[in-house]
Coordinates of C-alpha atoms and ligand atoms in Angstrom, one line a residue:
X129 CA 39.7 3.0 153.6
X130 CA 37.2 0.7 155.7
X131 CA 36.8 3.4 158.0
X132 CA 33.6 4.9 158.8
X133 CA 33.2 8.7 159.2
X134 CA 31.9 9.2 162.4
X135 CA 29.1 12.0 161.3
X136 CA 27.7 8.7 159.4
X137 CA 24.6 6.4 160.8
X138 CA 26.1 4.0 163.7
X139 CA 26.8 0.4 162.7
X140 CA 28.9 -2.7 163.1
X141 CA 32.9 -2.5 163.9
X142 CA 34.9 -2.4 160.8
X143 CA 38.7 -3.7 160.3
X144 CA 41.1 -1.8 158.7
X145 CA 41.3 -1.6 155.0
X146 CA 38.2 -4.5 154.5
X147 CA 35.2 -2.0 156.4
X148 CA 32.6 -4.8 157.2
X149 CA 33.4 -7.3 154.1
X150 CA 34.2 -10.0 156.5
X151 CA 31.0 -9.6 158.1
X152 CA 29.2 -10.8 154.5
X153 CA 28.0 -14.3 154.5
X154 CA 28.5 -15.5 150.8
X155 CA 24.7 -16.6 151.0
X156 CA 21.7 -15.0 153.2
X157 CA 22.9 -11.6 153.4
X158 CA 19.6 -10.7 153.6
X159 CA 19.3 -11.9 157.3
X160 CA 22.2 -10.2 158.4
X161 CA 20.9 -7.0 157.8
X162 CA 17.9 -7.8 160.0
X163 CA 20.4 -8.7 162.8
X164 CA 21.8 -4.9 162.4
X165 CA 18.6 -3.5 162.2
X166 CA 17.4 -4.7 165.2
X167 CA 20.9 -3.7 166.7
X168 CA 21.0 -0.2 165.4
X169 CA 17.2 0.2 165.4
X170 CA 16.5 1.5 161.8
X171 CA 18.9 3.1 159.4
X172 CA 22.6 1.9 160.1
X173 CA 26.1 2.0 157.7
X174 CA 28.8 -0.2 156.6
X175 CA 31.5 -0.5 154.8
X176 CA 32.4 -2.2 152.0
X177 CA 36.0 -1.3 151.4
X178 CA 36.0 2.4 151.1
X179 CA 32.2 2.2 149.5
X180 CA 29.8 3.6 152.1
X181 CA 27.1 1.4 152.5
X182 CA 23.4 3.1 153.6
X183 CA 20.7 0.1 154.9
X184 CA 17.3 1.6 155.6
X185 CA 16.3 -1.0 157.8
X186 CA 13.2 1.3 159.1
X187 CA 9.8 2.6 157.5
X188 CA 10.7 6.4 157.9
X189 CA 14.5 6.2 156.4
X190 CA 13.0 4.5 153.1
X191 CA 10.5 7.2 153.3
X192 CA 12.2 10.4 154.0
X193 CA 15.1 9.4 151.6
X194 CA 14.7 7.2 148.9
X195 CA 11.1 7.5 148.3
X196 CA 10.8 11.7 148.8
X197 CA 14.4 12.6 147.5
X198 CA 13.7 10.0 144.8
X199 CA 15.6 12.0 141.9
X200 CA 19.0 12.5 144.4
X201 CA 18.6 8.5 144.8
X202 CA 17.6 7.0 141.3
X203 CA 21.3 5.8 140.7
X204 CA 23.0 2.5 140.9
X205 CA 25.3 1.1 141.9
X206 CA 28.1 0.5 139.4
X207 CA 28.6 -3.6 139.4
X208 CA 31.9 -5.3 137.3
X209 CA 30.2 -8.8 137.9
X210 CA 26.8 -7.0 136.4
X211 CA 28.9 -5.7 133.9
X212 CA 30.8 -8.7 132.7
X213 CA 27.2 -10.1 132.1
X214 CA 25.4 -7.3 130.2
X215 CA 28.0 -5.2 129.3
X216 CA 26.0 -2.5 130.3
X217 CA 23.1 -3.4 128.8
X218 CA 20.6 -3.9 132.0
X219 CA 18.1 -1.2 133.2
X220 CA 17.7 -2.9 136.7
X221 CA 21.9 -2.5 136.9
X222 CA 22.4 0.6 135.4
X223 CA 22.5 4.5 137.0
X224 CA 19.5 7.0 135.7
X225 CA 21.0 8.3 132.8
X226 CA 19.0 9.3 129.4
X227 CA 19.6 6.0 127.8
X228 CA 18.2 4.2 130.8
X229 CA 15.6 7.2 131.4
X230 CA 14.7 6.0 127.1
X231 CA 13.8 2.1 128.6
X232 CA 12.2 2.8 132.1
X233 CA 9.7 4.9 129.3
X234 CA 9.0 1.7 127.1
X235 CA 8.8 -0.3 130.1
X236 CA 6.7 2.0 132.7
X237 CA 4.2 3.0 129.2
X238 CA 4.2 -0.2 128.2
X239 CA 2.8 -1.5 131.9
X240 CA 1.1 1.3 132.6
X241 CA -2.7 -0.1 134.3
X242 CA -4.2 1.0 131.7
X243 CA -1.9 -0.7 129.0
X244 CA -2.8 -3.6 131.3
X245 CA -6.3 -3.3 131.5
X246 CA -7.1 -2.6 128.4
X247 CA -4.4 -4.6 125.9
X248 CA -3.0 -7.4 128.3
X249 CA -5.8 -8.5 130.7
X250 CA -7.6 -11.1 127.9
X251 CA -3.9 -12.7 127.7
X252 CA -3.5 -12.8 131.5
X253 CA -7.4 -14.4 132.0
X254 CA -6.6 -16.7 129.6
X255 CA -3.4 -18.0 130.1
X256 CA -4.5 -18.1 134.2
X257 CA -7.2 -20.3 132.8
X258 CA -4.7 -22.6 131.5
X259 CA -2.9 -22.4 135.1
X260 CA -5.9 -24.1 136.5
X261 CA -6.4 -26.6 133.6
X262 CA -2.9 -27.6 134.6
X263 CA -3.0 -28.2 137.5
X264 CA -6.1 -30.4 136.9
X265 CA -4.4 -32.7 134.3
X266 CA -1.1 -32.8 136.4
X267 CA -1.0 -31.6 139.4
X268 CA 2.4 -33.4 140.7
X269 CA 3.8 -30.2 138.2
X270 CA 2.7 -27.8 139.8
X271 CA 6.2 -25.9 139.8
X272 CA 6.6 -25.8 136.3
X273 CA 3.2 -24.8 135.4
X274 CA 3.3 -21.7 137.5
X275 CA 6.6 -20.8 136.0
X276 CA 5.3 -21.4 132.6
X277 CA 2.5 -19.4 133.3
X278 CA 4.3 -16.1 134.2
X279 CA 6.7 -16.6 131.2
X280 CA 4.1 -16.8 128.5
X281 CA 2.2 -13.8 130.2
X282 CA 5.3 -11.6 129.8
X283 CA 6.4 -13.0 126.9
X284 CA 3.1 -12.9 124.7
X285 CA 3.0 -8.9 125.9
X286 CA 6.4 -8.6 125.0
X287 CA 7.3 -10.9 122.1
X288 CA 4.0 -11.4 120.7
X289 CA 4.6 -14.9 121.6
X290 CA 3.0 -17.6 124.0
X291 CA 4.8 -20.6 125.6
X292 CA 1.7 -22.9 125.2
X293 CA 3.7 -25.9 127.6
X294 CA 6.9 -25.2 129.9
X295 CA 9.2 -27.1 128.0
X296 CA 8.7 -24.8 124.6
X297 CA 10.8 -21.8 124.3
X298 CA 8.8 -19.1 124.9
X299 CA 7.7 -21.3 128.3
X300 CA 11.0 -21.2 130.2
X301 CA 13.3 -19.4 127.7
X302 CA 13.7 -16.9 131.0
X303 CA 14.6 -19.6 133.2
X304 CA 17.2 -20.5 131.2
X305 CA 18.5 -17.1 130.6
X306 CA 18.1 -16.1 134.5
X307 CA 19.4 -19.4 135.9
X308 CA 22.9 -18.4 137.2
X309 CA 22.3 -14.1 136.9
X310 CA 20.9 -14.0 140.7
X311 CA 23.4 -16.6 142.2
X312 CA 26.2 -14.2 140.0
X313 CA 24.9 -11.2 141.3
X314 CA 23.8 -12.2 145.1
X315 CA 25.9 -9.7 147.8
X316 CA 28.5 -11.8 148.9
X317 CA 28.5 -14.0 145.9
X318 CA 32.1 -12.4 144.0
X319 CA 35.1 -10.9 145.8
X320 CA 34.8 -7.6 146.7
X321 CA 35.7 -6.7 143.1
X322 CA 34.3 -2.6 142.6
X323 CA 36.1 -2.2 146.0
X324 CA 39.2 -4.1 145.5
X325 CA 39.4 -4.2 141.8
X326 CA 43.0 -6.6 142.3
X327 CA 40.4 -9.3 142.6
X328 CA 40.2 -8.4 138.7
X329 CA 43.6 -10.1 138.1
X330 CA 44.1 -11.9 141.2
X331 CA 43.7 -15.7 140.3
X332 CA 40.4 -16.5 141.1
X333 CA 41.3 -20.1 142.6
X334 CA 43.0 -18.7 145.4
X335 CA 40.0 -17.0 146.7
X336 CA 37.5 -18.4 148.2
X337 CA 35.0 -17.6 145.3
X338 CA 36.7 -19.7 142.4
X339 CA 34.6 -19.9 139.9
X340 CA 33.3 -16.1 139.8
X341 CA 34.1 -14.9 136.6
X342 CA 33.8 -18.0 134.6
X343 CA 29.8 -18.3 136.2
X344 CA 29.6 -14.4 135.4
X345 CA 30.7 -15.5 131.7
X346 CA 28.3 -17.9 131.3
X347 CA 25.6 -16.2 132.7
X348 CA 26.9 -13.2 129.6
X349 CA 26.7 -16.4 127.2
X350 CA 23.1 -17.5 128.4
X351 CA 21.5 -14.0 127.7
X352 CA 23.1 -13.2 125.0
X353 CA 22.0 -16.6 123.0
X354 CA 18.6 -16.6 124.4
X355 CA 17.5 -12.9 123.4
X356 CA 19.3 -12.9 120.8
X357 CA 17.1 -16.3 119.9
X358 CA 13.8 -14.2 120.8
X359 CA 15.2 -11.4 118.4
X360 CA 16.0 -13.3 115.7
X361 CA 12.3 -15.5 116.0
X362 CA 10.3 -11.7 116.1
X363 CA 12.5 -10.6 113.1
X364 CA 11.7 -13.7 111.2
X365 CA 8.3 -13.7 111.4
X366 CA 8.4 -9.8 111.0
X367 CA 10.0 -10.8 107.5
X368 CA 7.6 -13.0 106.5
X369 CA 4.5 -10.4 106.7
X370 CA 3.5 -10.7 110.1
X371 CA 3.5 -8.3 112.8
X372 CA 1.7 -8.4 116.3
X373 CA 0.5 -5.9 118.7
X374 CA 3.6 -6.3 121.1
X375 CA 6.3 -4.3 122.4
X376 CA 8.8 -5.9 120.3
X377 CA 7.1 -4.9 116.6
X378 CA 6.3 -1.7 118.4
X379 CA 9.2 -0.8 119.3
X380 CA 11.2 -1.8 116.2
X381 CA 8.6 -0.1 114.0
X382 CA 9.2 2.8 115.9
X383 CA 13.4 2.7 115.9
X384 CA 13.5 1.6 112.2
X385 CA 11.5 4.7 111.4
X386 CA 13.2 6.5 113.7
X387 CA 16.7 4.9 114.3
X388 CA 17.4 3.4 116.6
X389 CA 18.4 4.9 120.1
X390 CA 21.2 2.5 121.6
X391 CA 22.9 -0.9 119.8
X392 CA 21.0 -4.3 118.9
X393 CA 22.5 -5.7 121.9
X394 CA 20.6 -3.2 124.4
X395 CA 17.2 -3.3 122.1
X396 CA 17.8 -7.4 122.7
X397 CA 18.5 -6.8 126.4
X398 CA 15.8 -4.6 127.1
X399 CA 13.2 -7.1 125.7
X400 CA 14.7 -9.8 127.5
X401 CA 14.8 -7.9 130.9
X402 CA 11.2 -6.9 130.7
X403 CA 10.2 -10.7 130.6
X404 CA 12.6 -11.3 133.5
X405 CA 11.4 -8.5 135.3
X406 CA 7.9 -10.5 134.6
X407 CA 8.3 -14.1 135.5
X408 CA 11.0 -15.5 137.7
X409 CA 9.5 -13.0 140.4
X410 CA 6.3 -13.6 139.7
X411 CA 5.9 -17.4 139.5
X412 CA 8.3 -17.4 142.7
X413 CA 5.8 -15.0 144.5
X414 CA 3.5 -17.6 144.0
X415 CA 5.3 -20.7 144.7
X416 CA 5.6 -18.9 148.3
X417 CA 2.1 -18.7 148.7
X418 CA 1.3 -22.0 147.5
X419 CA 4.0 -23.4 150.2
X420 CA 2.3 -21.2 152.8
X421 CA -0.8 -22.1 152.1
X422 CA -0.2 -25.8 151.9
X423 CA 1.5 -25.5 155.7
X424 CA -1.4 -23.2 156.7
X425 CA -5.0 -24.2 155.2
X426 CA -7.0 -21.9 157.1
X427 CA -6.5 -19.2 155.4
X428 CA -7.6 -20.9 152.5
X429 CA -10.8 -21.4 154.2
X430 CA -11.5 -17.6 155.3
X431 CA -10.5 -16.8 151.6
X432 CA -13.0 -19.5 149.8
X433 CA -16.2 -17.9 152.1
X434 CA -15.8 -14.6 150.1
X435 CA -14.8 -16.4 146.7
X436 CA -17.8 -19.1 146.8
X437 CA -20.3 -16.2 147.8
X438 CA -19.1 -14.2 144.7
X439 CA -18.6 -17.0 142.0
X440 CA -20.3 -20.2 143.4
X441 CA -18.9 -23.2 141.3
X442 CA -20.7 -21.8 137.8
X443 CA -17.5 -19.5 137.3
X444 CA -13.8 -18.5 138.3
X445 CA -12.9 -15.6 139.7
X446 CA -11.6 -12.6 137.5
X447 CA -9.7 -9.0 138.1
X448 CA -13.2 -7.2 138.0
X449 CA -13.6 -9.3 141.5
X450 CA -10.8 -7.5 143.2
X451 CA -13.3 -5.5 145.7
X452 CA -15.3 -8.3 146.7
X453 CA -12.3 -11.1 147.4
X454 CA -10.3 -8.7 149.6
X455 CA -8.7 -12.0 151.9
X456 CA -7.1 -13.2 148.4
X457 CA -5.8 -9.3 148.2
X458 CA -4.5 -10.3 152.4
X459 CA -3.1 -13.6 151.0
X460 CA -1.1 -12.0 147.8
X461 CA 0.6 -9.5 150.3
X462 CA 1.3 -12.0 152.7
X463 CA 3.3 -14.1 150.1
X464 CA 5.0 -10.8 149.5
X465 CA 5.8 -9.5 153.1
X466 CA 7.0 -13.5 153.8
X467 CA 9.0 -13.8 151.7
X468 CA 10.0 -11.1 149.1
X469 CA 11.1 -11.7 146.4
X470 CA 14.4 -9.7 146.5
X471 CA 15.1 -10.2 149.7
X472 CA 18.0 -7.5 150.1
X473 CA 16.2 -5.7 147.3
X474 CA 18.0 -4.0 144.4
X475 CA 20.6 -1.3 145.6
X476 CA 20.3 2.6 144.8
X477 CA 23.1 5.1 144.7
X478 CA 22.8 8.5 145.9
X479 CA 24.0 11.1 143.4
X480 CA 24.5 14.2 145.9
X481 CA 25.8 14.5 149.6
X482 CA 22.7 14.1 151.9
X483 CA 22.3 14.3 155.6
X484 CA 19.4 12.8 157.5
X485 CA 18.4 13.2 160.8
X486 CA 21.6 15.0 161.5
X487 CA 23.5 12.0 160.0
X488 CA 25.3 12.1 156.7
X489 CA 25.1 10.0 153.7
X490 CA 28.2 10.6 151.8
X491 CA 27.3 10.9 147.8
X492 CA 27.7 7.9 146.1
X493 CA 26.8 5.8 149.1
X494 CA 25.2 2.2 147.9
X495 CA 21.7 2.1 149.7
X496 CA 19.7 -0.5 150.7
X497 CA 16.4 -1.3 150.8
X498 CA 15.8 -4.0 153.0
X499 CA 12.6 -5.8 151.9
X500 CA 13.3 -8.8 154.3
X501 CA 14.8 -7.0 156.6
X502 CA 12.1 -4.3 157.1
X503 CA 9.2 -7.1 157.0
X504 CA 10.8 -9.4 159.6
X505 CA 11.4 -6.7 162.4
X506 CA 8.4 -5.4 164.6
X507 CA 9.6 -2.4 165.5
X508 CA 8.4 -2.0 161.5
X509 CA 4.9 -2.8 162.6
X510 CA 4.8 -6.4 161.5
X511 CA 3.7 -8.2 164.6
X512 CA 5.0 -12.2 164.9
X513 CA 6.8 -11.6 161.9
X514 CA 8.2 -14.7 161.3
X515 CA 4.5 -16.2 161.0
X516 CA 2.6 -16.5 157.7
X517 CA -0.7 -14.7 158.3
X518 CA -2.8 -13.1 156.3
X519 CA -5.1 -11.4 159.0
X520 CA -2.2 -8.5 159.3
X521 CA -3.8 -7.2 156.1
X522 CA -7.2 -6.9 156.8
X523 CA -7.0 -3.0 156.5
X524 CA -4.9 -2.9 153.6
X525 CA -7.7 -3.6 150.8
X526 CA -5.8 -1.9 148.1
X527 CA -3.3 -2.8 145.3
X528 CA 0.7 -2.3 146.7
X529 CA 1.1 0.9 144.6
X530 CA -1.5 2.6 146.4
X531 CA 0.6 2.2 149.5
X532 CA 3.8 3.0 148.2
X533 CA 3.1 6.1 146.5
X534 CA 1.1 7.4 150.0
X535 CA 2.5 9.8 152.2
X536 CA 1.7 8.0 155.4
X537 CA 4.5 5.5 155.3
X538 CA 3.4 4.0 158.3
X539 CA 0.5 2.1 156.5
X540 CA 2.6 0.9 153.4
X541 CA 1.7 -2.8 153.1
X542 CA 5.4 -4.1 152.3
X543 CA 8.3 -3.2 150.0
X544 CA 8.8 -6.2 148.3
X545 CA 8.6 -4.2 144.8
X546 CA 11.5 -1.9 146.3
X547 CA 11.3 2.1 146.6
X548 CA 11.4 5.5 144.7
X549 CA 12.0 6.5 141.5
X550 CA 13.7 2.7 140.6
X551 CA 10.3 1.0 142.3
X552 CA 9.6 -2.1 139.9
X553 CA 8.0 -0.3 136.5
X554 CA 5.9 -4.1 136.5
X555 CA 4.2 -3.5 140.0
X556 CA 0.1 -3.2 138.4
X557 CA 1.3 -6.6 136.1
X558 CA 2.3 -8.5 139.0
X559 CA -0.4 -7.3 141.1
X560 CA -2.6 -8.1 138.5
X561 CA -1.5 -11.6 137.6
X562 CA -1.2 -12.9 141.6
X563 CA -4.7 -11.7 142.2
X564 CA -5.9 -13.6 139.9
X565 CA -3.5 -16.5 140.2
X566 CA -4.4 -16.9 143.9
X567 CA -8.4 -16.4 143.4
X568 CA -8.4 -18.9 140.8
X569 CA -6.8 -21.4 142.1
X570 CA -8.1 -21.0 145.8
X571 CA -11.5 -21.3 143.6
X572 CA -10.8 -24.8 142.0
X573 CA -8.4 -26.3 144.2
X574 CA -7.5 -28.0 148.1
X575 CA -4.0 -27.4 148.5
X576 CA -2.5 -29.7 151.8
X577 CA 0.8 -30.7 152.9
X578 CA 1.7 -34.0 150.8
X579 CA 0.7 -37.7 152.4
X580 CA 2.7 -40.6 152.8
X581 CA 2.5 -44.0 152.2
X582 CA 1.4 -44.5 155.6
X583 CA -1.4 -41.5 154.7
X584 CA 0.1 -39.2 156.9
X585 CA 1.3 -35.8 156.2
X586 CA 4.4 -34.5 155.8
X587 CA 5.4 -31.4 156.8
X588 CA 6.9 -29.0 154.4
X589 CA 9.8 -26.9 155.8
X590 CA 8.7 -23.2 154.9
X591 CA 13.1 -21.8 155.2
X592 CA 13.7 -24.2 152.4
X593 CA 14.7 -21.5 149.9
X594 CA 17.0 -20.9 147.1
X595 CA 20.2 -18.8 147.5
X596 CA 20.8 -16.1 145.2
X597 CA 19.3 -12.8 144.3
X598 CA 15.9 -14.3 143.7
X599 CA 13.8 -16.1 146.8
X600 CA 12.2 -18.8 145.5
X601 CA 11.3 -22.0 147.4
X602 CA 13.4 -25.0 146.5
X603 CA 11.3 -27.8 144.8
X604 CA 8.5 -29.0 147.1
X605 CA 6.2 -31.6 146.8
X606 CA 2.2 -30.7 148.1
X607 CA -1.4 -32.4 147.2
X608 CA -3.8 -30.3 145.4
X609 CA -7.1 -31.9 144.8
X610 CA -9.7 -29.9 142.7
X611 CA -13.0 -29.4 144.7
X612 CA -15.5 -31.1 143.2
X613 CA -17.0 -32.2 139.9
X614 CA -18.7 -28.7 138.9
X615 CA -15.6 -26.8 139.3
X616 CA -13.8 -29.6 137.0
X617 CA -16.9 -28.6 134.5
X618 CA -16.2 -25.5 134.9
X619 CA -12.3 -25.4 134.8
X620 CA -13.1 -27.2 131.1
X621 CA -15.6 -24.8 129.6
X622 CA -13.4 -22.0 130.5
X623 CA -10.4 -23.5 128.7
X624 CA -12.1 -24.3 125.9
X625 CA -13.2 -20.7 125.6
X626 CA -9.3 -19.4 126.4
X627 CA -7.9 -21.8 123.6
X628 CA -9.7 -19.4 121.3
X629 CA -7.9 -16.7 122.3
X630 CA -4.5 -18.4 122.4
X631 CA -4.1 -19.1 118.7
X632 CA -3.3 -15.4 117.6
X633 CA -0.5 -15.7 120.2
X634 CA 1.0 -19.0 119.3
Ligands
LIG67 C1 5.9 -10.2 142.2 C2 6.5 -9.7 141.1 C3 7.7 -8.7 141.1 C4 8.5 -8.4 142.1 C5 8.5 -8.9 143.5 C6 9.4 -7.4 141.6 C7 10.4 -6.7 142.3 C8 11.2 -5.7 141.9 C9 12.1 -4.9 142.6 C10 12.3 -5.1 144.1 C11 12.8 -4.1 141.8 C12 13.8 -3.1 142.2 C13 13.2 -1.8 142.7 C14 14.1 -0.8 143.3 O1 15.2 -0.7 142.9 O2 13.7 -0.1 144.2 C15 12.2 -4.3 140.5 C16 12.7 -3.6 139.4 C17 12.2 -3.9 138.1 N1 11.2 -4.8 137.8 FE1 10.1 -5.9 139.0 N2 9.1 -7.2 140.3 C18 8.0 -8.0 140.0 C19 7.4 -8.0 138.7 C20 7.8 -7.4 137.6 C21 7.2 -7.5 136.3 C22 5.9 -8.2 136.1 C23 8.0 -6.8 135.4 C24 7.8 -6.5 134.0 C25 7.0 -7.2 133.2 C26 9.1 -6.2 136.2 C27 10.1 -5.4 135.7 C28 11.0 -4.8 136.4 C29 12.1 -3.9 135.8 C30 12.2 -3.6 134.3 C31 12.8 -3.4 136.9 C32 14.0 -2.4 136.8 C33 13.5 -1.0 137.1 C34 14.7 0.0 137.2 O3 15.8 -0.4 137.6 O4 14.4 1.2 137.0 N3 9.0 -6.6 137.5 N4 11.3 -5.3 140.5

């Protein structure tokens, strides 16, 4: 136990018993395993206890792995903490069996591009219209509106139902549900429980994590009240004659003709996960390039050239201008490469012995896909990495599941929406929504570093993040002034036009 086998990738010393545990910072793990990448040049081990640990800190390792052996690697990790929250009930924690094969279907058909194109793409133009509204009428909330906006986009596609103001249910619901999930489940967060499962009985005030199981109860609480909320509102208004074209009547339309394939509490779950797949990581994708942008206005310059020459001030900017506003394409995967999302990404488990490049990775090994780790190294390709700049994508002009499904791994744009056969099922929705979240709003709006009484400007600290499983900025002030006069007429007359389509969703 906590020894490596020697025929498996190099990495840091372990201690008996513990592997590399003592090596895990309880918070920004994710930077850590840029320090070994850069030490072991690529792919690297650890150990975790007696788990083997795999990091594919390099472009060829994610690709000769876990994106072409994607079957042999589609498994996860089994998690207690996970598991004391769901109870099993959580695609994004749970290994590839048939039951979880059954949901990645709903979910991947359901977000299919064309599902997108053709069903959800009036919801997402209209609700991005309200975006900009917002941010007209109050700017100063800038925060909330992008996380309302990302909510009611998933959960209009999913629950048939739109969260017309953040504070309404179906506006930060998620937020509510998701608030202590990613701290629970952040590596380094819990004791070492699935390797040291004493930790299960061991008092948890004598460690130094003493409130781990009670915030992994709470966090089971939270989801279960909230979707079980969501269900409950969808079944009501299914009882009173009313159905809409979402995945929740579809789906229970189909199971109650059917039967239904696994319990309430999983139908509940997977409803619930598919709008926190949707907005936490969404509306935090954003927030990053709003605090990149505000700390680097350039680049909003070299973007507004293409958008004013496509739009002018008469109209915003929609999905069908994707090929002609390819710097807001530069700026969406800039956010993304930055600062991704899930920074240490989601782990896979490997269900068969595998060897690469002479080395073994023992079956069952946990393995990592760095998303931080890979983007902030540039041995990866990703010159000055620790700079915000756009210009790195200027030969990129497609959407990031081009890239990853290409052979040539060496031209893959980032991995911020992870790898293989478990790559995020949502990837042409979130494309979709920050294209047109960062056209629009490029279109209408200045966004600077905020001023001070004196009028001068303060700078905005671009590390100030939130721990957890989830990268989002921490709360951040900036100025966003709309252009001018014809863009406010504008951002009016489109609204006005959007609010029509809203009421079928309200
Ligand atoms: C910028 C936005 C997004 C980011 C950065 C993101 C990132 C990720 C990542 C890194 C994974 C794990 C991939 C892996 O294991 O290799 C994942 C999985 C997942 N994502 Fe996303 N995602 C985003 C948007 C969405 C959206 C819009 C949805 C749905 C509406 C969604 C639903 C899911 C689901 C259901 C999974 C679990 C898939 C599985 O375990 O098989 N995501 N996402």
């Amino acid at each position: 136990t906590g020894k490596r086998d020697p025929r498996m990738p190099k990495g840091p010393p372990t201690l008996p018993i513990i592997g590399n545990l003592h090596q895990i910072p309880m918070t920004g793990f994710y930077k850590q395993l840029r320090e070994w990448g850069k030490e072991y040049k690529g792919i690297y081990s650890l150990k975790f206890g007696s788990t083997n640990v795999i990091v594919c800190a390099d472009r060829k390792s994610v690709h000769d792995m876990v994106d072409k052996k994607g079957l042999m690697y589609a498994d996860r990790p089994f998690s207690h903490v996970g598991h004391m929250i769901t109870g099993g009930d959580h695609m994004v924690l749970s290994s590839n069996d048939p039951l979880t094969r059954e949901k990645r279907k709903v979910t991947t058909h359901n977000l299919s591009p064309r599902n997108i194109d053709e069903k959800v793409a009036p919801i997402q133009e209209s609700e991005i219209t309200q975006l900009m509204f917002d941010f007209l009428e109050k700017p100063e909330d800038f925060y909330k509106h992008l996380r309302r906006v990302t909510s009611s986009i998933a959960c209009t596609l999913v629950f048939g139902q739109r969260g017309a103001t953040y504070d309404s249910f179906w506006g930060s619901c998620v937020y509510e549900a998701l608030a202590s999930f990613g701290e629970c489940l952040e590596p380094g967060a819990n004791p070492p429980v699935d390797e040291f499962p004493i930790f299960k009985y061991w008092p948890a005030r004598l460690t130094p994590w003493p409130n781990w199981q009670t915030r992994a109860l709470g966090s089971r609480d939270c989801f279960d009240r909230i979707w079980g909320k969501a269900r409950e509102f969808v079944e009501e208004r299914r009882r009173s004659g009313v159905k809409r074209d979402c995945v929740a009547d579809q789906l229970l339309d189909t199971y109650e003709a059917k039967g239904f394939p696994f319990s309430q509490h999983a139908v509940n779950m997977l409803l619930g996960e598919m709008v926190e797949g949707g907005a936490e990581t969404t509306s935090s994708s954003l927030l990053t390039v709003v605090l990149a942008l505000a700390i680097n206005p350039q680049y909003q310059e070299k973007a507004r050239k293409e958008i004013d020459a496509v739009c002018g001030t008469e109209r915003s900017p929609t999905w069908t201008d994707f090929k002609d506003l390819p710097y807001v394409n530069c700026i969406v995967k800039e956010g993304m490469r930055y600062r991704p999302v899930i920074s240490s990404g989601l782990p896979h488990r490997n269900n068969a012995e595998d060897t690469y490049e002479g080395m073994l990775i023992p079956k069952d090994s946990m393995i990592f896909v760095p998303a931080w780790a890979l983007h902030h190294n540039e041995n990866n390709g990703y010159e000055d990495p620790d700079t915000f700049n756009p210009d790195r994508f200027l030969n990129h002009p497609k959407l990031a599941n081009d890239y990853a499904g290409s052979p040539d791994y060496n031209m893959r744009d980032h991995y911020g929406y992870g790898a293989g056969r478990r790559m995020c099922p949502g990837i042409h929705l979130a494309e979709r929504n920050q294209f047109r979240m960062v056209s629009k709003l490029l279109w209408a709006f200045e966004i600077r570093e905020p001023l001070n009484e004196k009028g001068e400007r303060v700078p905005l600290d671009p590390e100030a993040y939130e721990s957890g499983l989830l990268h989002a900025p921490l709360p951040f002030k900036c100025e966003i002034k709309v252009r001018s006069q014809a863009h406010v007429d504008t951002i009016r007359k489109e609204m006005a036009e959007a609010r029509k389509h809203f009421a079928k969703w309200e």
